[in-house]
CSV table of N, CA and C in Angstrom, one decimal:
chain,number,residue,atom,x,y,z
A,1,UNK,N,-7.5,140.2,121.9
A,1,UNK,CA,-7.3,139.1,121.1
A,1,UNK,C,-6.7,138.0,121.8
A,2,UNK,N,-6.9,136.8,121.3
A,2,UNK,CA,-6.4,135.5,122.0
A,2,UNK,C,-5.6,134.7,121.0
A,3,UNK,N,-4.4,134.2,121.5
A,3,UNK,CA,-3.6,133.3,120.8
A,3,UNK,C,-3.7,131.9,121.3
A,4,UNK,N,-3.9,130.9,120.5
A,4,UNK,CA,-3.9,129.5,120.9
A,4,UNK,C,-2.5,129.0,120.6
A,5,UNK,N,-1.9,128.5,121.7
A,5,UNK,CA,-0.4,128.2,121.6
A,5,UNK,C,-0.2,126.7,121.9
A,6,UNK,N,0.6,126.1,121.0
A,6,UNK,CA,1.0,124.7,121.3
A,6,UNK,C,2.2,124.7,122.1
A,7,UNK,N,2.2,124.1,123.3
A,7,UNK,CA,3.3,124.1,124.2
A,7,UNK,C,3.8,122.6,124.4
A,8,UNK,N,5.0,122.4,124.5
A,8,UNK,CA,5.5,121.0,124.7
A,8,UNK,C,5.4,120.5,126.1
A,9,UNK,N,4.2,120.3,126.6
A,9,UNK,CA,4.0,119.8,128.0
A,9,UNK,C,3.2,118.5,127.9
A,10,UNK,N,3.7,117.5,128.5
A,10,UNK,CA,3.0,116.2,128.5
A,10,UNK,C,1.7,116.3,129.1
A,11,UNK,N,0.7,115.7,128.6
A,11,UNK,CA,-0.7,115.7,129.2
A,11,UNK,C,-1.6,116.8,128.8
A,12,UNK,N,-1.0,117.8,128.0
A,12,UNK,CA,-1.9,118.9,127.5
A,12,UNK,C,-2.3,118.5,126.1
A,13,UNK,N,-3.6,118.2,126.0
A,13,UNK,CA,-4.1,117.7,124.7
A,13,UNK,C,-4.2,118.8,123.6
A,14,UNK,N,-4.7,119.9,123.9
A,14,UNK,CA,-4.9,120.9,122.9
A,14,UNK,C,-4.0,122.1,123.1
A,15,UNK,N,-4.2,123.1,122.3
A,15,UNK,CA,-3.4,124.4,122.5
A,15,UNK,C,-4.0,125.1,123.7
A,16,UNK,N,-3.1,125.9,124.3
A,16,UNK,CA,-3.5,126.7,125.5
A,16,UNK,C,-3.8,128.1,125.0
A,17,UNK,N,-4.7,128.8,125.6
A,17,UNK,CA,-5.1,130.1,125.2
A,17,UNK,C,-4.4,131.2,126.0
A,18,UNK,N,-4.0,132.2,125.4
A,18,UNK,CA,-3.3,133.4,126.0
A,18,UNK,C,-3.8,134.7,125.4
A,19,UNK,N,-3.9,135.7,126.3
A,19,UNK,CA,-4.2,137.0,125.9
A,19,UNK,C,-3.0,137.6,125.2
A,20,UNK,N,-3.3,138.4,124.1
A,20,UNK,CA,-2.3,139.0,123.4
A,20,UNK,C,-2.2,140.5,123.8
A,21,UNK,N,-1.2,140.9,124.5
A,21,UNK,CA,-1.1,142.3,125.0
A,21,UNK,C,-1.1,143.2,123.8
A,22,UNK,N,-1.7,144.4,123.9
A,22,UNK,CA,-1.7,145.4,122.8
A,22,UNK,C,-0.4,145.7,122.2
A,23,UNK,N,0.7,145.7,123.0
A,23,UNK,CA,2.0,146.0,122.4
A,23,UNK,C,2.5,144.9,121.5
A,24,UNK,N,1.9,143.7,121.6
A,24,UNK,CA,2.4,142.6,120.8
A,24,UNK,C,1.4,142.2,119.7
A,25,UNK,N,0.3,142.8,119.6
A,25,UNK,CA,-0.7,142.4,118.6
A,25,UNK,C,-0.2,142.4,117.2
A,26,UNK,N,0.6,143.3,116.8
A,26,UNK,CA,1.2,143.4,115.4
A,26,UNK,C,2.1,142.2,115.1
A,27,UNK,N,2.8,141.7,116.2
A,27,UNK,CA,3.8,140.6,116.0
A,27,UNK,C,3.2,139.2,116.1
A,28,UNK,N,2.1,139.0,116.8
A,28,UNK,CA,1.6,137.7,117.0
A,28,UNK,C,0.8,137.2,115.7
A,29,UNK,N,1.2,136.1,115.2
A,29,UNK,CA,0.6,135.5,114.0
A,29,UNK,C,0.7,134.0,114.1
A,30,UNK,N,0.0,133.3,113.3
A,30,UNK,CA,0.1,131.8,113.2
A,30,UNK,C,1.5,131.5,112.8
A,31,UNK,N,2.2,130.6,113.5
A,31,UNK,CA,3.5,130.1,113.1
A,31,UNK,C,4.6,130.8,113.8
A,32,UNK,N,4.4,131.8,114.7
A,32,UNK,CA,5.5,132.4,115.4
A,32,UNK,C,5.6,131.8,116.8
A,33,UNK,N,6.9,131.8,117.3
A,33,UNK,CA,7.1,131.3,118.6
A,33,UNK,C,6.8,132.5,119.6
A,34,UNK,N,6.3,132.1,120.8
A,34,UNK,CA,6.0,133.0,121.9
A,34,UNK,C,6.5,132.5,123.2
A,35,UNK,N,6.8,133.4,124.1
A,35,UNK,CA,7.1,132.9,125.5
A,35,UNK,C,5.9,133.1,126.3
A,36,UNK,N,5.5,132.0,127.0
A,36,UNK,CA,4.2,132.0,127.7
A,36,UNK,C,4.4,131.3,129.1
A,37,UNK,N,3.5,131.7,130.0
A,37,UNK,CA,3.5,131.1,131.3
A,37,UNK,C,2.7,129.7,131.3
A,38,UNK,N,3.4,128.7,131.8
A,38,UNK,CA,2.7,127.4,131.9
A,38,UNK,C,3.1,126.7,133.3
A,39,UNK,N,2.2,126.6,134.1
A,39,UNK,CA,2.4,126.0,135.4
A,39,UNK,C,3.6,126.5,136.2
A,40,UNK,N,3.6,127.9,136.2
A,40,UNK,CA,4.7,128.5,137.0
A,40,UNK,C,6.0,128.6,136.3
A,41,UNK,N,6.1,128.1,135.0
A,41,UNK,CA,7.3,128.2,134.2
A,41,UNK,C,7.1,129.1,133.0
A,42,UNK,N,8.2,129.5,132.4
A,42,UNK,CA,8.1,130.2,131.1
A,42,UNK,C,8.5,129.3,130.0
A,43,UNK,N,7.6,129.0,129.1
A,43,UNK,CA,8.0,128.0,128.0
A,43,UNK,C,7.8,128.7,126.7
A,44,UNK,N,8.5,128.1,125.7
A,44,UNK,CA,8.4,128.6,124.3
A,44,UNK,C,7.3,127.7,123.7
A,45,UNK,N,6.3,128.4,123.0
A,45,UNK,CA,5.2,127.7,122.4
A,45,UNK,C,5.1,128.3,121.0
A,46,UNK,N,4.3,127.6,120.2
A,46,UNK,CA,4.0,128.0,118.8
A,46,UNK,C,2.6,128.4,118.6
A,47,UNK,N,2.4,129.6,118.1
A,47,UNK,CA,1.0,130.0,117.9
A,47,UNK,C,0.4,129.2,116.7
A,48,UNK,N,-0.7,128.5,117.0
A,48,UNK,CA,-1.4,127.8,116.0
A,48,UNK,C,-2.7,128.4,115.5
A,49,UNK,N,-3.2,129.4,116.2
A,49,UNK,CA,-4.4,130.2,115.8
A,49,UNK,C,-4.5,131.4,116.6
A,50,UNK,N,-5.2,132.4,116.0
A,50,UNK,CA,-5.5,133.7,116.7
A,50,UNK,C,-7.0,133.9,116.6
A,51,UNK,N,-7.6,134.3,117.7
A,51,UNK,CA,-9.1,134.6,117.6
A,51,UNK,C,-9.4,135.9,118.4
A,52,UNK,N,-10.6,136.3,118.3
A,52,UNK,CA,-11.0,137.6,118.8
A,52,UNK,C,-11.2,137.5,120.3
A,53,UNK,N,-11.9,136.5,120.8
A,53,UNK,CA,-12.3,136.5,122.2
A,53,UNK,C,-12.1,135.1,122.8
A,54,UNK,N,-12.1,135.2,124.2
A,54,UNK,CA,-12.1,133.9,124.9
A,54,UNK,C,-13.3,133.9,125.8
A,55,UNK,N,-13.8,132.7,126.1
A,55,UNK,CA,-14.9,132.6,127.0
A,55,UNK,C,-14.5,132.9,128.5
A,56,UNK,N,-13.2,132.8,128.8
A,56,UNK,CA,-12.8,133.0,130.1
A,56,UNK,C,-11.5,133.9,130.1
A,57,UNK,N,-11.2,134.4,131.3
A,57,UNK,CA,-10.0,135.2,131.4
A,57,UNK,C,-8.7,134.3,131.3
A,58,UNK,N,-7.8,134.8,130.5
A,58,UNK,CA,-6.5,134.0,130.3
A,58,UNK,C,-5.3,134.9,130.6
A,59,UNK,N,-4.2,134.2,130.8
A,59,UNK,CA,-3.0,134.9,131.1
A,59,UNK,C,-2.4,135.5,129.8
A,60,UNK,N,-1.6,136.5,129.9
A,60,UNK,CA,-1.0,137.1,128.7
A,60,UNK,C,0.3,136.5,128.3
A,61,UNK,N,0.5,136.6,127.0
A,61,UNK,CA,1.8,136.2,126.4
A,61,UNK,C,2.9,137.1,126.9
A,62,UNK,N,4.1,136.6,127.3
A,62,UNK,CA,5.2,137.4,127.8
A,62,UNK,C,5.8,138.2,126.6
A,63,UNK,N,6.1,137.4,125.5
A,63,UNK,CA,6.9,138.1,124.4
A,63,UNK,C,6.8,137.2,123.2
A,64,UNK,N,7.0,137.8,122.0
A,64,UNK,CA,7.1,137.2,120.7
A,64,UNK,C,8.5,137.0,120.4
A,65,UNK,N,8.9,135.8,120.0
A,65,UNK,CA,10.4,135.5,119.8
A,65,UNK,C,10.8,135.6,118.3
A,66,UNK,N,9.9,135.7,117.4
A,66,UNK,CA,10.2,135.8,116.0
A,66,UNK,C,9.6,137.0,115.3
A,67,UNK,N,10.3,137.5,114.2
A,67,UNK,CA,9.8,138.6,113.5
A,67,UNK,C,8.7,138.2,112.5
A,68,UNK,N,8.7,136.9,112.2
A,68,UNK,CA,7.6,136.4,111.3
A,68,UNK,C,7.5,134.9,111.5
A,69,UNK,N,6.5,134.3,110.9
A,69,UNK,CA,6.3,132.8,111.1
A,69,UNK,C,7.5,132.0,110.7
A,70,UNK,N,7.8,131.0,111.6
A,70,UNK,CA,8.9,130.1,111.3
A,70,UNK,C,8.3,128.7,110.8
A,71,UNK,N,7.0,128.6,110.8
A,71,UNK,CA,6.3,127.4,110.4
A,71,UNK,C,5.2,127.9,109.4
A,72,UNK,N,5.1,127.3,108.2
A,72,UNK,CA,4.2,127.8,107.2
A,72,UNK,C,2.8,127.1,107.4
A,73,UNK,N,1.9,127.5,106.5
A,73,UNK,CA,0.5,127.0,106.7
A,73,UNK,C,0.4,125.4,106.4
A,74,UNK,N,1.2,124.9,105.5
A,74,UNK,CA,1.2,123.4,105.3
A,74,UNK,C,1.7,122.7,106.6
A,75,UNK,N,2.7,123.2,107.2
A,75,UNK,CA,3.2,122.6,108.4
A,75,UNK,C,2.2,122.7,109.5
A,76,UNK,N,1.5,123.9,109.6
A,76,UNK,CA,0.5,124.0,110.7
A,76,UNK,C,-0.7,123.0,110.4
A,77,UNK,N,-1.0,122.8,109.2
A,77,UNK,CA,-2.0,121.8,108.9
A,77,UNK,C,-1.6,120.4,109.2
A,78,UNK,N,-0.3,120.1,109.0
A,78,UNK,CA,0.3,118.8,109.4
A,78,UNK,C,0.2,118.6,110.9
A,79,UNK,N,0.6,119.6,111.6
A,79,UNK,CA,0.5,119.6,113.1
A,79,UNK,C,-0.9,119.2,113.5
A,80,UNK,N,-1.9,119.8,113.0
A,80,UNK,CA,-3.3,119.6,113.3
A,80,UNK,C,-3.7,118.1,112.9
A,81,UNK,N,-3.3,117.7,111.7
A,81,UNK,CA,-3.7,116.4,111.3
A,81,UNK,C,-3.0,115.3,112.2
A,82,UNK,N,-1.7,115.4,112.4
A,82,UNK,CA,-1.0,114.4,113.2
A,82,UNK,C,-1.6,114.4,114.6
A,83,UNK,N,-1.8,115.5,115.2
A,83,UNK,CA,-2.4,115.6,116.5
A,83,UNK,C,-3.8,114.9,116.6
A,84,UNK,N,-4.6,115.1,115.6
A,84,UNK,CA,-5.9,114.6,115.6
A,84,UNK,C,-5.9,113.1,115.3
A,85,UNK,N,-5.2,112.7,114.3
A,85,UNK,CA,-5.2,111.3,113.8
A,85,UNK,C,-4.5,110.4,114.8
A,86,UNK,N,-3.4,110.8,115.4
A,86,UNK,CA,-2.7,109.9,116.4
A,86,UNK,C,-3.1,110.2,117.8
A,87,UNK,N,-4.0,111.1,118.0
A,87,UNK,CA,-4.4,111.5,119.4
A,87,UNK,C,-3.2,111.9,120.2
A,88,UNK,N,-2.3,112.7,119.6
A,88,UNK,CA,-1.1,113.1,120.2
A,88,UNK,C,-1.3,114.6,120.7
A,89,UNK,N,-0.5,115.0,121.7
A,89,UNK,CA,-0.6,116.4,122.1
A,89,UNK,C,0.0,117.3,121.1
A,90,UNK,N,-0.7,118.4,120.9
A,90,UNK,CA,-0.4,119.4,119.8
A,90,UNK,C,1.0,120.0,120.0
A,91,UNK,N,1.5,120.1,121.3
A,91,UNK,CA,2.8,120.7,121.5
A,91,UNK,C,3.9,119.8,121.0
A,92,UNK,N,3.8,118.4,121.2
A,92,UNK,CA,4.8,117.5,120.7
A,92,UNK,C,4.7,117.5,119.2
A,93,UNK,N,3.6,117.6,118.6
A,93,UNK,CA,3.5,117.6,117.1
A,93,UNK,C,4.1,118.8,116.5
A,94,UNK,N,3.9,120.0,117.2
A,94,UNK,CA,4.5,121.2,116.8
A,94,UNK,C,6.0,121.1,116.7
A,95,UNK,N,6.6,120.5,117.7
A,95,UNK,CA,8.1,120.3,117.8
A,95,UNK,C,8.6,119.6,116.6
A,96,UNK,N,7.8,118.7,116.0
A,96,UNK,CA,8.3,117.9,114.9
A,96,UNK,C,8.5,118.7,113.6
A,97,UNK,N,7.8,119.8,113.5
A,97,UNK,CA,8.0,120.6,112.2
A,97,UNK,C,8.8,121.9,112.4
A,98,UNK,N,9.1,122.2,113.7
A,98,UNK,CA,9.9,123.4,113.9
A,98,UNK,C,11.4,123.2,113.6
A,99,UNK,N,12.0,124.2,113.0
A,99,UNK,CA,13.4,124.1,112.8
A,99,UNK,C,14.2,123.7,114.0
A,100,UNK,N,15.3,123.0,113.9
A,100,UNK,CA,16.0,122.5,115.1
A,100,UNK,C,16.6,123.5,116.0
A,101,UNK,N,17.0,124.6,115.5
A,101,UNK,CA,17.6,125.7,116.3
A,101,UNK,C,16.6,126.5,117.1
A,102,UNK,N,15.3,126.2,116.9
A,102,UNK,CA,14.3,127.0,117.6
A,102,UNK,C,14.0,126.5,119.0
A,103,UNK,N,14.5,125.4,119.4
A,103,UNK,CA,14.3,124.9,120.8
A,103,UNK,C,15.3,125.3,121.8
A,104,UNK,N,16.1,126.3,121.5
A,104,UNK,CA,17.1,126.7,122.4
A,104,UNK,C,16.5,127.2,123.7
A,105,UNK,N,17.3,127.2,124.7
A,105,UNK,CA,16.9,127.7,126.0
A,105,UNK,C,16.7,129.2,126.0
A,106,UNK,N,15.6,129.7,126.5
A,106,UNK,CA,15.3,131.1,126.5
A,106,UNK,C,15.5,131.7,127.9
A,107,UNK,N,16.2,132.8,128.0
A,107,UNK,CA,16.3,133.4,129.3
A,107,UNK,C,16.1,134.9,129.1
A,108,UNK,N,15.6,135.5,130.2
A,108,UNK,CA,15.4,136.9,130.1
A,108,UNK,C,16.5,137.6,130.9
A,109,UNK,N,16.9,138.8,130.3
A,109,UNK,CA,17.9,139.6,130.9
A,109,UNK,C,17.3,141.0,131.2
A,110,UNK,N,17.8,141.7,132.2
A,110,UNK,CA,17.2,142.9,132.6
A,110,UNK,C,18.3,143.9,133.0
A,111,UNK,N,18.0,145.2,132.8
A,111,UNK,CA,18.8,146.3,133.3
A,111,UNK,C,17.9,147.4,133.7
A,112,UNK,N,18.3,148.2,134.6
A,112,UNK,CA,17.5,149.3,135.1
A,112,UNK,C,17.5,150.5,134.1
A,113,UNK,N,16.4,151.1,134.0
A,113,UNK,CA,16.3,152.4,133.2
A,113,UNK,C,16.8,153.5,134.1
A,114,UNK,N,16.8,154.7,133.6
A,114,UNK,CA,17.2,155.9,134.3
A,114,UNK,C,16.2,156.1,135.5
A,115,UNK,N,14.9,155.8,135.2
A,115,UNK,CA,13.8,155.9,136.2
A,115,UNK,C,14.1,154.9,137.3
A,116,UNK,N,14.5,153.7,136.9
A,116,UNK,CA,14.8,152.7,137.9
A,116,UNK,C,16.0,153.0,138.8
A,117,UNK,N,17.0,153.6,138.2
A,117,UNK,CA,18.2,154.1,139.0
A,117,UNK,C,17.7,155.2,140.0
A,118,UNK,N,16.9,156.1,139.6
A,118,UNK,CA,16.4,157.1,140.5
A,118,UNK,C,15.5,156.5,141.6
A,119,UNK,N,14.7,155.5,141.2
A,119,UNK,CA,13.8,154.9,142.2
A,119,UNK,C,14.6,154.2,143.2
A,120,UNK,N,15.8,153.7,142.9
A,120,UNK,CA,16.6,152.9,143.8
A,120,UNK,C,17.1,153.9,144.9
A,121,UNK,N,17.3,155.1,144.6
A,121,UNK,CA,17.8,156.1,145.5
A,121,UNK,C,16.6,156.8,146.2
A,122,UNK,N,15.6,157.2,145.5
A,122,UNK,CA,14.4,157.8,146.0
A,122,UNK,C,13.2,156.9,146.0
A,123,UNK,N,13.2,156.0,146.9
A,123,UNK,CA,12.2,154.8,146.9
A,123,UNK,C,11.0,155.0,147.8
A,124,UNK,N,10.5,156.2,147.8
A,124,UNK,CA,9.4,156.5,148.7
A,124,UNK,C,8.1,155.7,148.3
A,125,UNK,N,7.8,155.5,147.1
A,125,UNK,CA,6.6,154.9,146.6
A,125,UNK,C,6.7,153.4,146.4
A,126,UNK,N,7.9,152.8,146.7
A,126,UNK,CA,8.1,151.4,146.5
A,126,UNK,C,8.0,150.6,147.8
A,127,UNK,N,7.7,149.3,147.7
A,127,UNK,CA,7.7,148.4,148.9
A,127,UNK,C,9.1,148.0,149.2
A,128,UNK,N,9.3,147.5,150.4
A,128,UNK,CA,10.7,147.1,150.8
A,128,UNK,C,11.2,146.0,149.8
A,129,UNK,N,10.2,145.1,149.3
A,129,UNK,CA,10.6,144.1,148.4
A,129,UNK,C,11.0,144.6,147.1
A,130,UNK,N,10.4,145.6,146.6
A,130,UNK,CA,10.8,146.3,145.3
A,130,UNK,C,12.1,146.9,145.4
A,131,UNK,N,12.4,147.6,146.6
A,131,UNK,CA,13.7,148.2,146.8
A,131,UNK,C,14.8,147.1,146.9
A,132,UNK,N,14.5,146.0,147.5
A,132,UNK,CA,15.5,144.9,147.6
A,132,UNK,C,15.8,144.4,146.2
A,133,UNK,N,14.8,144.3,145.4
A,133,UNK,CA,15.0,143.8,144.0
A,133,UNK,C,15.8,144.8,143.2
A,134,UNK,N,15.5,146.1,143.3
A,134,UNK,CA,16.3,147.1,142.6
A,134,UNK,C,17.7,147.2,143.1
A,135,UNK,N,18.0,146.9,144.3
A,135,UNK,CA,19.4,146.9,144.9
A,135,UNK,C,20.2,145.8,144.3
A,136,UNK,N,19.7,144.8,143.7
A,136,UNK,CA,20.5,143.7,143.1
A,136,UNK,C,21.2,144.1,141.9
A,137,UNK,N,20.7,145.2,141.3
A,137,UNK,CA,21.3,145.8,140.1
A,137,UNK,C,22.5,146.7,140.4
A,138,UNK,N,23.6,146.6,139.6
A,138,UNK,CA,24.6,147.6,139.7
A,138,UNK,C,24.3,148.6,138.6
A,139,UNK,N,25.1,149.7,138.6
A,139,UNK,CA,24.9,150.8,137.6
A,139,UNK,C,25.1,150.2,136.2
A,140,UNK,N,24.1,150.4,135.3
A,140,UNK,CA,24.2,150.0,133.9
A,140,UNK,C,24.5,148.5,133.7
A,141,UNK,N,24.2,147.7,134.7
A,141,UNK,CA,24.5,146.3,134.7
A,141,UNK,C,23.3,145.5,134.1
A,142,UNK,N,23.6,144.6,133.2
A,142,UNK,CA,22.6,143.7,132.7
A,142,UNK,C,22.7,142.3,133.4
A,143,UNK,N,21.5,141.9,134.0
A,143,UNK,CA,21.6,140.7,134.8
A,143,UNK,C,20.6,139.7,134.2
A,144,UNK,N,20.9,138.4,134.4
A,144,UNK,CA,20.0,137.3,134.0
A,144,UNK,C,18.9,137.2,135.0
A,145,UNK,N,17.8,136.8,134.6
A,145,UNK,CA,16.6,136.7,135.5
A,145,UNK,C,17.0,135.8,136.7
A,146,UNK,N,17.7,134.7,136.4
A,146,UNK,CA,18.0,133.8,137.5
A,146,UNK,C,18.8,134.4,138.6
A,147,UNK,N,19.6,135.4,138.3
A,147,UNK,CA,20.4,136.1,139.3
A,147,UNK,C,19.6,137.1,140.1
A,148,UNK,N,18.5,137.6,139.6
A,148,UNK,CA,17.7,138.6,140.2
A,148,UNK,C,16.5,138.0,141.0
A,149,UNK,N,15.8,137.2,140.3
A,149,UNK,CA,14.5,136.7,140.9
A,149,UNK,C,14.6,135.2,141.1
A,150,UNK,N,14.4,134.8,142.4
A,150,UNK,CA,14.5,133.4,142.7
A,150,UNK,C,13.1,132.7,142.9
A,151,UNK,N,12.1,133.5,143.1
A,151,UNK,CA,10.8,133.0,143.4
A,151,UNK,C,9.8,133.6,142.4
A,152,UNK,N,8.6,133.0,142.4
A,152,UNK,CA,7.6,133.4,141.5
A,152,UNK,C,7.1,134.9,141.8
A,153,UNK,N,7.1,135.2,143.1
A,153,UNK,CA,6.7,136.6,143.5
A,153,UNK,C,7.7,137.6,143.1
A,154,UNK,N,9.0,137.2,143.1
A,154,UNK,CA,10.1,138.1,142.7
A,154,UNK,C,10.0,138.3,141.2
A,155,UNK,N,9.7,137.2,140.4
A,155,UNK,CA,9.5,137.4,139.0
A,155,UNK,C,8.4,138.3,138.7
A,156,UNK,N,7.3,138.2,139.4
A,156,UNK,CA,6.1,139.1,139.2
A,156,UNK,C,6.5,140.5,139.5
A,157,UNK,N,7.3,140.8,140.6
A,157,UNK,CA,7.8,142.1,140.9
A,157,UNK,C,8.6,142.6,139.8
A,158,UNK,N,9.5,141.8,139.3
A,158,UNK,CA,10.4,142.2,138.2
A,158,UNK,C,9.5,142.6,137.0
A,159,UNK,N,8.5,141.9,136.7
A,159,UNK,CA,7.6,142.2,135.5
A,159,UNK,C,6.9,143.6,135.8
A,160,UNK,N,6.6,143.8,137.1
A,160,UNK,CA,6.0,145.1,137.4
A,160,UNK,C,7.0,146.3,137.2
A,161,UNK,N,8.2,146.0,137.6
A,161,UNK,CA,9.2,147.1,137.3
A,161,UNK,C,9.3,147.4,135.9
A,162,UNK,N,9.2,146.4,135.0
A,162,UNK,CA,9.3,146.6,133.6
A,162,UNK,C,8.0,147.4,133.1
A,163,UNK,N,6.9,147.0,133.6
A,163,UNK,CA,5.6,147.7,133.3
A,163,UNK,C,5.7,149.2,133.7
A,164,UNK,N,6.3,149.5,134.8
A,164,UNK,CA,6.4,150.9,135.3
A,164,UNK,C,7.5,151.7,134.7
A,165,UNK,N,8.3,151.0,133.8
A,165,UNK,CA,9.4,151.7,133.1
A,165,UNK,C,10.7,151.8,134.0
A,166,UNK,N,10.8,151.1,135.1
A,166,UNK,CA,12.0,151.1,135.9
A,166,UNK,C,13.0,150.2,135.5
A,167,UNK,N,12.7,149.2,134.7
A,167,UNK,CA,13.6,148.2,134.2
A,167,UNK,C,13.2,147.9,132.7
A,168,UNK,N,14.2,147.4,132.0
A,168,UNK,CA,14.0,146.9,130.6
A,168,UNK,C,14.4,145.5,130.5
A,169,UNK,N,13.5,144.7,129.9
A,169,UNK,CA,13.9,143.2,129.8
A,169,UNK,C,14.1,142.9,128.3
A,170,UNK,N,14.9,141.9,128.1
A,170,UNK,CA,15.2,141.4,126.8
A,170,UNK,C,15.3,139.9,126.9
A,171,UNK,N,15.1,139.3,125.7
A,171,UNK,CA,15.2,137.8,125.7
A,171,UNK,C,16.4,137.4,124.9
A,172,UNK,N,17.1,136.4,125.4
A,172,UNK,CA,18.2,135.9,124.7
A,172,UNK,C,18.2,134.4,124.7
A,173,UNK,N,18.7,133.8,123.6
A,173,UNK,CA,18.8,132.3,123.6
A,173,UNK,C,20.2,132.0,124.0
A,174,UNK,N,20.3,130.8,124.7
A,174,UNK,CA,21.6,130.3,125.1
A,174,UNK,C,22.0,129.0,124.5
């Protein structure tokens, strides 16, 4: 499944398309906020539509930030109308109808799982870069992404640790 997401990026005329990971399919709906990759950054966007397929391969959504829609169908229609009528980018229009507290800064926090703790000691199947990343964690310590991963490749490695069950990530607003 594909989510079309309005992101607040100047020069992006329409919504951007993202793959919905199976684990998030139940949570993604029109009107919910999601965390998505945009030009090497992680931004909060608003899902404006969901479709079955995309003509091209797209990047996946990182996470869903809401339990249910924060914007109703009338507001979604208003976003579409204003965007079309005034030739404005859909991300800026979406910001106009979102509740004010929804634009807070989003940061990811991580901690090692039991498997991650064991991997740190018995690291035979990990690269030296993965081991270096694991060594930044203390026992049962929760760290902000900024303290662990400084480059895009390190963030990718951190995402792989989560996929392998060696770390757990959560999202918090600041």
